[in-house]
mmCIF file of C-alpha atoms in Angstrom:
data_model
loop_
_atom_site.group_PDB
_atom_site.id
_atom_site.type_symbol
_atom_site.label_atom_id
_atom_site.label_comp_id
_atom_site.label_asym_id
_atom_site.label_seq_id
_atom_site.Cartn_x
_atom_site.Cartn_y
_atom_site.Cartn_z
ATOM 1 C CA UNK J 1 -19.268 22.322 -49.471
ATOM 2 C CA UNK J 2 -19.214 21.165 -46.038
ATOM 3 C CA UNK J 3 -15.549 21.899 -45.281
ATOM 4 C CA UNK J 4 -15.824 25.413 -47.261
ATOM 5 C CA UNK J 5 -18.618 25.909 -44.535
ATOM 6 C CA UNK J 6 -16.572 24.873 -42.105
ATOM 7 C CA UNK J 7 -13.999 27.819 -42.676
ATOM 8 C CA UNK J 8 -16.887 30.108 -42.501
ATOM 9 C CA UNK J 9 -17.522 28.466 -39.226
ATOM 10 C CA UNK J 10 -14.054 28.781 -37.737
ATOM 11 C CA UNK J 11 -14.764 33.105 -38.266
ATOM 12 C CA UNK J 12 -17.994 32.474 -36.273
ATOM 13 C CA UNK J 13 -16.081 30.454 -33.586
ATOM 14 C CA UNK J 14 -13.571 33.049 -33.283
ATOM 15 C CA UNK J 15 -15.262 36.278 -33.608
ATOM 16 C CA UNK J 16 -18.408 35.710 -32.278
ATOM 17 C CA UNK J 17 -17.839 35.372 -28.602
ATOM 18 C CA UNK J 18 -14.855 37.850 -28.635
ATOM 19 C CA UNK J 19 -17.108 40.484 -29.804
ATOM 20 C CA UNK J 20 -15.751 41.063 -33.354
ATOM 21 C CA UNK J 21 -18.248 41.876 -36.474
ATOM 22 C CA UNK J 22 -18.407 39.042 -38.788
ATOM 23 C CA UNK J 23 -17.844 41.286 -41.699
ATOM 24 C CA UNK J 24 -15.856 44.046 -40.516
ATOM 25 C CA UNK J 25 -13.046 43.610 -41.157
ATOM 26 C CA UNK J 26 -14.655 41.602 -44.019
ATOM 27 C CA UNK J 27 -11.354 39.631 -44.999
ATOM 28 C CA UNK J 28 -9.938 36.806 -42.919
ATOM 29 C CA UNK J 29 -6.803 37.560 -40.659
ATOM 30 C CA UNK J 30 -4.006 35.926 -38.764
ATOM 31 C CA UNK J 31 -4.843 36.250 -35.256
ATOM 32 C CA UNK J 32 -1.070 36.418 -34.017
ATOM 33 C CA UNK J 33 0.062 39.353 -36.712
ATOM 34 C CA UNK J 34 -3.029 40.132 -37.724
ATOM 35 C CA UNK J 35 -2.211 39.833 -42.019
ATOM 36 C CA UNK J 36 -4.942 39.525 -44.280
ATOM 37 C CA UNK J 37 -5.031 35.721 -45.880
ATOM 38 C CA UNK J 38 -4.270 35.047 -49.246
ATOM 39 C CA UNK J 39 -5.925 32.857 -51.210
ATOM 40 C CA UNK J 40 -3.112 30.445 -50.527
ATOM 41 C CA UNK J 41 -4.138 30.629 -46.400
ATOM 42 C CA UNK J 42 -8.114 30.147 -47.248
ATOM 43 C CA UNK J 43 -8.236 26.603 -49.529
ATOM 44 C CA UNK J 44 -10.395 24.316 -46.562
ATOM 45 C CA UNK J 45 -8.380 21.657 -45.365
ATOM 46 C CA UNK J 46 -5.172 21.739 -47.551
ATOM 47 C CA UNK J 47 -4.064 25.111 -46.151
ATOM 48 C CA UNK J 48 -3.829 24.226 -43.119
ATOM 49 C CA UNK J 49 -1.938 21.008 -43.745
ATOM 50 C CA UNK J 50 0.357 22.406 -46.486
ATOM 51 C CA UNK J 51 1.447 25.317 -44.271
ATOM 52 C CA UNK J 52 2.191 22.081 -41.448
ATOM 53 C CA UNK J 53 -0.070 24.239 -38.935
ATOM 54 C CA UNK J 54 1.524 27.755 -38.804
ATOM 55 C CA UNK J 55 0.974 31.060 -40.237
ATOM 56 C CA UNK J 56 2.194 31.547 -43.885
ATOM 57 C CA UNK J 57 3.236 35.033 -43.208
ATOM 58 C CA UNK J 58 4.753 35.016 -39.530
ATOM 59 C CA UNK J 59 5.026 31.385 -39.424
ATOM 60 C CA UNK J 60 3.124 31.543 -35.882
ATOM 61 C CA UNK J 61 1.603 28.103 -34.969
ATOM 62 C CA UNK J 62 -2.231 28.126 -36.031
ATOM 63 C CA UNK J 63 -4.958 26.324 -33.876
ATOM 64 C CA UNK J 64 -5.380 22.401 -35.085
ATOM 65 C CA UNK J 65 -9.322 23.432 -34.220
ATOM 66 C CA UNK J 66 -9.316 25.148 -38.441
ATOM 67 C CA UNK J 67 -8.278 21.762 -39.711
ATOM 68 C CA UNK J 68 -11.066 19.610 -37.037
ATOM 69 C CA UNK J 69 -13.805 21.849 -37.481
ATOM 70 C CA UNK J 70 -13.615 21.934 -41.290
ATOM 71 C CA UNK J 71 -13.271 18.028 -41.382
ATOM 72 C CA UNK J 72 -15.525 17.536 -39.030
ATOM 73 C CA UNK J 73 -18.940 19.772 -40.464
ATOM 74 C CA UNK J 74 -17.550 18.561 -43.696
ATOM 75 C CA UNK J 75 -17.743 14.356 -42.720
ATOM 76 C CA UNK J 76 -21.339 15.480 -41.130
ATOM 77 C CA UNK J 77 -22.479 17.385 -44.315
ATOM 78 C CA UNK J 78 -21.581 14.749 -46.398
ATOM 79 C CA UNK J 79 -23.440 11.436 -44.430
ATOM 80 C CA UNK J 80 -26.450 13.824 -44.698
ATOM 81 C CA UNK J 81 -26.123 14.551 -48.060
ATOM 82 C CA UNK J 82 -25.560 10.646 -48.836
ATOM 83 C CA UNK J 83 -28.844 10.201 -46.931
ATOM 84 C CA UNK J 84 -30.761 12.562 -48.573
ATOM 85 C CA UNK J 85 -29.717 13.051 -51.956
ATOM 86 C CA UNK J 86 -27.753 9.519 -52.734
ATOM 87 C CA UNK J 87 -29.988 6.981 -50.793
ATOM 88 C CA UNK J 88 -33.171 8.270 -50.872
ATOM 89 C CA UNK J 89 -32.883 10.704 -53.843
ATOM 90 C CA UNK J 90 -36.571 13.361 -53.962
ATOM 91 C CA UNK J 91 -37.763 16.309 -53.900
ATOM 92 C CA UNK J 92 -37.937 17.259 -50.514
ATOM 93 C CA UNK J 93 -34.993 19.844 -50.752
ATOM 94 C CA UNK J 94 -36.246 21.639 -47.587
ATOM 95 C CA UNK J 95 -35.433 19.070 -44.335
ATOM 96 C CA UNK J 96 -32.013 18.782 -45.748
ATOM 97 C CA UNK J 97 -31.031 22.286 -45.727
ATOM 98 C CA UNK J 98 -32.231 22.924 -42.311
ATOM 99 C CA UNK J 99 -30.554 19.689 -40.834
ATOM 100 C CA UNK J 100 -27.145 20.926 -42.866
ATOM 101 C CA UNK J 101 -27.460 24.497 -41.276
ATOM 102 C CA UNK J 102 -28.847 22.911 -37.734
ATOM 103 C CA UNK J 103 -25.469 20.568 -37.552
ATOM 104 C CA UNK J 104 -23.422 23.720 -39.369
ATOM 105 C CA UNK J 105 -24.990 25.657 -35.789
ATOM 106 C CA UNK J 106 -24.172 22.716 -33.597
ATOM 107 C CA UNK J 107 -20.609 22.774 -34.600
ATOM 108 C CA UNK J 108 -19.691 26.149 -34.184
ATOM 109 C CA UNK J 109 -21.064 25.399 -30.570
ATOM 110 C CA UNK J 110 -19.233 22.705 -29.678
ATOM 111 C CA UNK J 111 -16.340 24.588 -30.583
ATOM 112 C CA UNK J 112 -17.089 27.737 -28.526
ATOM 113 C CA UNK J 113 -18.728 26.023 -25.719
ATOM 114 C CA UNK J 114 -15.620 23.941 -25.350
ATOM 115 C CA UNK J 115 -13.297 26.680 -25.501
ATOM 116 C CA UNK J 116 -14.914 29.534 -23.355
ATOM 117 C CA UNK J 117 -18.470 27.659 -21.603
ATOM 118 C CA UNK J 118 -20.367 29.994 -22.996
ATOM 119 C CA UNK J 119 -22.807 29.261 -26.503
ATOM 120 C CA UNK J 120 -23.967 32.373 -27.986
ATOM 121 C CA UNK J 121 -27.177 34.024 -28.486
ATOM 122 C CA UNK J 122 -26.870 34.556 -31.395
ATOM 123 C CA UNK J 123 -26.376 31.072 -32.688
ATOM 124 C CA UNK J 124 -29.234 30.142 -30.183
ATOM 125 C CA UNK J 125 -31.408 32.520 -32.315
ATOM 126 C CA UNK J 126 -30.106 30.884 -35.593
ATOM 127 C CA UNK J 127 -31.125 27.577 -34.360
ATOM 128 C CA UNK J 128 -34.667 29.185 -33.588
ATOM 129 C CA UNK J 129 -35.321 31.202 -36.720
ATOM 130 C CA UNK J 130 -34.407 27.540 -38.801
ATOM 131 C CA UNK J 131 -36.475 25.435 -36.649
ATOM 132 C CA UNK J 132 -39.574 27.809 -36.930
ATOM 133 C CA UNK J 133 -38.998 28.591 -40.865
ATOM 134 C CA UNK J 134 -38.854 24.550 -41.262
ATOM 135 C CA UNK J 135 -42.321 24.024 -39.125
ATOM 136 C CA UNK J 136 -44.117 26.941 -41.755
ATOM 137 C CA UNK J 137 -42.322 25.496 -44.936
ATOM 138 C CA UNK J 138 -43.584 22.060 -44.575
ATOM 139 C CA UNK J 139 -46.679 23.057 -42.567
ATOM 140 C CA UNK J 140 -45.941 22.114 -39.104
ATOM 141 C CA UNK J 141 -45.408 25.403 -37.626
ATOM 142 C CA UNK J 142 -47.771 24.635 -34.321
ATOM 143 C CA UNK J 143 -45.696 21.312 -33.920
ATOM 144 C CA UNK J 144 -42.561 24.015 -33.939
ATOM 145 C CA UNK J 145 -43.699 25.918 -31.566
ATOM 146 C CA UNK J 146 -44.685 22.831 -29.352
ATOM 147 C CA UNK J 147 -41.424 21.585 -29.785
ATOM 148 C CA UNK J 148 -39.448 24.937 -28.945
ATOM 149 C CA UNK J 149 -41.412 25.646 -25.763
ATOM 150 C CA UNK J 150 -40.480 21.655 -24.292
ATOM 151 C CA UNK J 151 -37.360 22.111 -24.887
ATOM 152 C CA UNK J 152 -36.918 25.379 -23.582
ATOM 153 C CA UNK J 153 -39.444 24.216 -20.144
ATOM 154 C CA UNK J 154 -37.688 20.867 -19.925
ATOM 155 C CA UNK J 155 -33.817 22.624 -19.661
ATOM 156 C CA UNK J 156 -35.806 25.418 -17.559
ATOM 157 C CA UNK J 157 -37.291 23.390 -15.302
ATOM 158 C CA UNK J 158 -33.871 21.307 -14.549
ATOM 159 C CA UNK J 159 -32.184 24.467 -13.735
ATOM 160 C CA UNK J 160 -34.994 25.780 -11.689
ATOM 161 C CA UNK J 161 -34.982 22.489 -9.652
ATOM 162 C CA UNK J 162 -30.852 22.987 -9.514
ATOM 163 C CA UNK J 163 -30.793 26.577 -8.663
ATOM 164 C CA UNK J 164 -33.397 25.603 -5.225
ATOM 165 C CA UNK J 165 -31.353 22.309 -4.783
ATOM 166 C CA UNK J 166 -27.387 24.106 -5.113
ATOM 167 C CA UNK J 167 -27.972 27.334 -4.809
ATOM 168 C CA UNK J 168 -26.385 28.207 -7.445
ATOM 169 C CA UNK J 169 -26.831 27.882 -11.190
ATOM 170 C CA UNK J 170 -26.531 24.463 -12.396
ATOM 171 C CA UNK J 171 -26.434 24.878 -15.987
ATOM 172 C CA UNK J 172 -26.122 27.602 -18.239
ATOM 173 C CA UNK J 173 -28.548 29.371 -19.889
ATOM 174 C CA UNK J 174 -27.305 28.801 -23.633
ATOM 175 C CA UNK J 175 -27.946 25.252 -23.027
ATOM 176 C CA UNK J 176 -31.767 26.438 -22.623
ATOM 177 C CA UNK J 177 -31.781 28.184 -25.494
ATOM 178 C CA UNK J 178 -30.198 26.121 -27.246
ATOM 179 C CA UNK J 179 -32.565 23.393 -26.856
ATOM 180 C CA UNK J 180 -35.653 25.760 -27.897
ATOM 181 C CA UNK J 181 -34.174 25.569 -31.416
ATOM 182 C CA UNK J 182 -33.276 22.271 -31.433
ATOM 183 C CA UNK J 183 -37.083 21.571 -30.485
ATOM 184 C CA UNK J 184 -38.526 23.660 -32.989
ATOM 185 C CA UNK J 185 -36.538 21.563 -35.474
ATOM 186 C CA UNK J 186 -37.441 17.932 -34.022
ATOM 187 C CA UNK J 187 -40.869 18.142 -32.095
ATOM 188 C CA UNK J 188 -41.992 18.037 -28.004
ATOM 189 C CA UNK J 189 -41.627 14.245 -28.647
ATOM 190 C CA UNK J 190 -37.979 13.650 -30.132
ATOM 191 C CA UNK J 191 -37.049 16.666 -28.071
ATOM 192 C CA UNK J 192 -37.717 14.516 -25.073
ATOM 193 C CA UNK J 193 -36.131 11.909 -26.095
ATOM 194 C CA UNK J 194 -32.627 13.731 -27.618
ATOM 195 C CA UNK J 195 -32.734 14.813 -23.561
ATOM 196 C CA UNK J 196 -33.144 11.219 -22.015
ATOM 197 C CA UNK J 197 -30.370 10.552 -24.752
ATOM 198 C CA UNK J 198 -27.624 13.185 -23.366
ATOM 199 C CA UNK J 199 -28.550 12.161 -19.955
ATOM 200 C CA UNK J 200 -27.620 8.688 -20.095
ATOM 201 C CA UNK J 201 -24.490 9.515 -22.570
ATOM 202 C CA UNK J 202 -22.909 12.406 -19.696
ATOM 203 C CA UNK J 203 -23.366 9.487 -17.182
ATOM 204 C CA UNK J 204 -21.778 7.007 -19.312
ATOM 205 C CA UNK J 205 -18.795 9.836 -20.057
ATOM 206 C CA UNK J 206 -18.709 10.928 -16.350
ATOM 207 C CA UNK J 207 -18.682 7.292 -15.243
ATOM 208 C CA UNK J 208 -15.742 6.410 -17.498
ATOM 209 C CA UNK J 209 -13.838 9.733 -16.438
ATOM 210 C CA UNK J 210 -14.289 9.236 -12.846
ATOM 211 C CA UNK J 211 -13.212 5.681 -13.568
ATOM 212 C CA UNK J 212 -10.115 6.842 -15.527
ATOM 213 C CA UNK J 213 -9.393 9.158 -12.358
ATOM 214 C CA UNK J 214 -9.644 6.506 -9.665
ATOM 215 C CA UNK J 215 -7.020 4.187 -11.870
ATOM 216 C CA UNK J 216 -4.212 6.954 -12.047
ATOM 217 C CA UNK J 217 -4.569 7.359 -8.572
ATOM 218 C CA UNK J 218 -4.352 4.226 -7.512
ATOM 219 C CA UNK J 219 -1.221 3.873 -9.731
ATOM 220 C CA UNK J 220 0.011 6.928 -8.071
ATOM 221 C CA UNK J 221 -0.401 5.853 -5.058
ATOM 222 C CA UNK J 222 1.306 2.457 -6.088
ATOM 223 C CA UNK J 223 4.307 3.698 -7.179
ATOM 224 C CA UNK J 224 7.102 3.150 -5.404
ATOM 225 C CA UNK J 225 9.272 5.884 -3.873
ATOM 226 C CA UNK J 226 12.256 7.234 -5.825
ATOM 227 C CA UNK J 227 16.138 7.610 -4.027
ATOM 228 C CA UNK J 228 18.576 10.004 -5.036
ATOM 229 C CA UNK J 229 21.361 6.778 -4.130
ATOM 230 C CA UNK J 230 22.068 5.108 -7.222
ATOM 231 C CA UNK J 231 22.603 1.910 -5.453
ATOM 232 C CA UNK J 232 19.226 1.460 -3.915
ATOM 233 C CA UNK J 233 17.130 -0.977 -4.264
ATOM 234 C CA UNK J 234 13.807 -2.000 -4.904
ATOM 235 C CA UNK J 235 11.587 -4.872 -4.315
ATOM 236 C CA UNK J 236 8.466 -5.043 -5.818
#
């Protein structure tokens, strides 16, 4: 289920921030020569692999991003399916279907944010419309709403603060909107603390990267000059 989602996702990831309808045309299509996929070109996963990453009609290479976002959303869909439905088997049907759809959402951004910096409204309105319609169906909608306006003053504020500081925008607004959603799902409190979370991660990752940059420059700068003469020599 979670890699047939997946495919669906990969049509959102491509269509959605070039502008195209999601179901016009309402068949899938080979971006290179534009031929509607066969059954053959749509099986999640196997297609993909089977077809050794090209198009099975113009033999174009296809984007590894099909095979990793269908593997991905499915390995996701699947831990929270063990969780909910394996380990702690019930009848709360409701907070599993919004976290499937919320990480479903998440993906696609990723994806899209990675690609072209940008994350949709739309999904930002997705993300909103589940967190809200999870706070009414298990009667926490004030909680919701508490939760969505925190994380949309919380990412607000940081840009504000930014904008005075750098003049210039330092974050985009998806990211706030984004973050409305994912409040409305979690609560003001665990919205808080998913932020104190991502800021501590992005220092870790910019910390390593800027670590990783310093080392192949020193190496760089290390090397020892090349000669055109055969016969030179080096001493190290």
């Amino acid at each position: 289920l979670g890699a047939v989602a997946g495919s669906f996702l990969n049509v959102v990831i491509y269509r959605l921030p070039r502008g195209i309808s999601l179901s016009n045309p309402p068949h899938s299509f080979c971006p290179k020569c534009e031929h509607r996929l066969g059954v053959k070109a749509l099986i999640p996963l196997a297609s993909w692999l089977f077809a050794r990453g090209r198009c099975v009609y113009c033999k174009a290479p296809v984007w590894s991003r099909y095979f990793w976002v269908e593997l991905v959303n499915a390995s996701l869909w699947a831990i929270l399916w063990k969780i909910y439905f394996v380990d702690a088997p019930g009848y709360d049907w409701i907070t599993p279907v919004a976290y499937l759809l919320t990480t479903a959402a998440l993906v696609a951004i990723v994806w899209i944010d990675g690609e072209l910096f940008i994350i949709p409204d739309e999904i930002c309105a997705f993300l909103l419309a589940v967190g809200l319609i999870y706070g009414a169906a298990t009667g926490r909608f004030g909680e919701a709403v508490l939760g969505a306006l925190t994380g949309w003053g919380v990412l607000f504020g940081i840009a504000f603060l930014g904008r005075v500081a750098f003049k210039k925008d330092a974050m985009g607004h998806g990211d706030i909107k984004m973050m409305r959603g994912i409040g409305a799902l979690i609560g003001a409190k665990l919205v808080i603390f998913n932020l104190m979370i991502a800021v501590v991660l992005g220092a870790l990752v910019v910390a390593g990267l800027i670590n990783v940059k310093s080392r192949s420059e020193r190496r760089r700068k290390m090397k020892p000059p090349t000669s055109r003469n055969p016969s030179a020599t080096f001493w190290f």
